[in-house]
């Protein structure tokens, strides 16, 4: 019976809900995977963007969907881990209401600066933060965003205070950073690199454990001033809880094969990400660890969102 069910699936189009507007990293990798799966499966895989509300409406819609493998969610560090740490009344439980499939990609994060900022590397950044009479202003894409929480974790690891200046998205923050209205920002490396290459900004350091292959000259905080430090964004794939195990195994096998395709890996890298295929068990453990990590950071930094 299980073999027949697996062979028959999918018997209709599969929908991947992205709880963000088009163009964001989660949307990019979800569309790459959806197109590749459409070529493998007998029915098309379509991406549906349900942005807004810190990803909550999109995640909740999948949590309440039929657990038959035809509705999936491509979420990120925010709605799949951070929200549980900072929203007391979150209408879904990222562990209880979802069946993990695999991580899709890692998104390196960084500290980027206006050219007028005196430091150009992690050691200089730490020295400037320690010497400042007031906490340094650091722009973020919004409260409790992955980049914001990564900056809070970095400040804790370094033993310094930073003043988080929250914007409504990365775009407005970058605009103010380029204009010099704020001189530091925590952002994704992919978002920052075009401005850096144009000479409008400079990179201080990345928050990955090792240097990024496509930005090998940029030092990590881990290798310089914060041994063991790692804080990255990520995008993962899940189904509603209760989805049959044989369907989850089928999806995982096919998505992992897609993520290991050299052409797909290159396209993910070109978008500023790193392909990160995992088993369902590995992704479940990763999710648990991330939820615990950001819950602790939220407690230390006193980050709480209402809604």
PDB file of C-alpha atoms in Angstrom, residues 21 29-30 38 47 75 95 103 116 132 228 233 248 254 300 305:
ATOM      1  CA  UNK A  21       7.137  38.778  -1.526  1.00  0.00           C
ATOM      2  CA  UNK A  29      15.735  29.228  -4.107  1.00  0.00           C
ATOM      3  CA  UNK A  30      12.122  27.982  -3.910  1.00  0.00           C
ATOM      4  CA  UNK A  38       8.405  20.189 -12.250  1.00  0.00           C
ATOM      5  CA  UNK A  47       5.276  28.846  -6.032  1.00  0.00           C
ATOM      6  CA  UNK A  75      10.406  29.297   5.053  1.00  0.00           C
ATOM      7  CA  UNK A  95       8.048  22.102  15.379  1.00  0.00           C
ATOM      8  CA  UNK A 103      17.213  22.829   4.403  1.00  0.00           C
ATOM      9  CA  UNK A 116      33.648  56.930   6.457  1.00  0.00           C
ATOM     10  CA  UNK A 132      32.620  54.617  21.553  1.00  0.00           C
ATOM     11  CA  UNK A 228      33.300  29.751  17.399  1.00  0.00           C
ATOM     12  CA  UNK A 233      20.400  33.054   7.466  1.00  0.00           C
ATOM     13  CA  UNK A 248       8.304  13.103   2.902  1.00  0.00           C
ATOM     14  CA  UNK A 254      14.198  14.556  -5.096  1.00  0.00           C
ATOM     15  CA  UNK A 300      19.481  38.040  26.498  1.00  0.00           C
ATOM     16  CA  UNK A 305       7.330  41.344  19.209  1.00  0.00           C
TER      17      UNK A 305
END
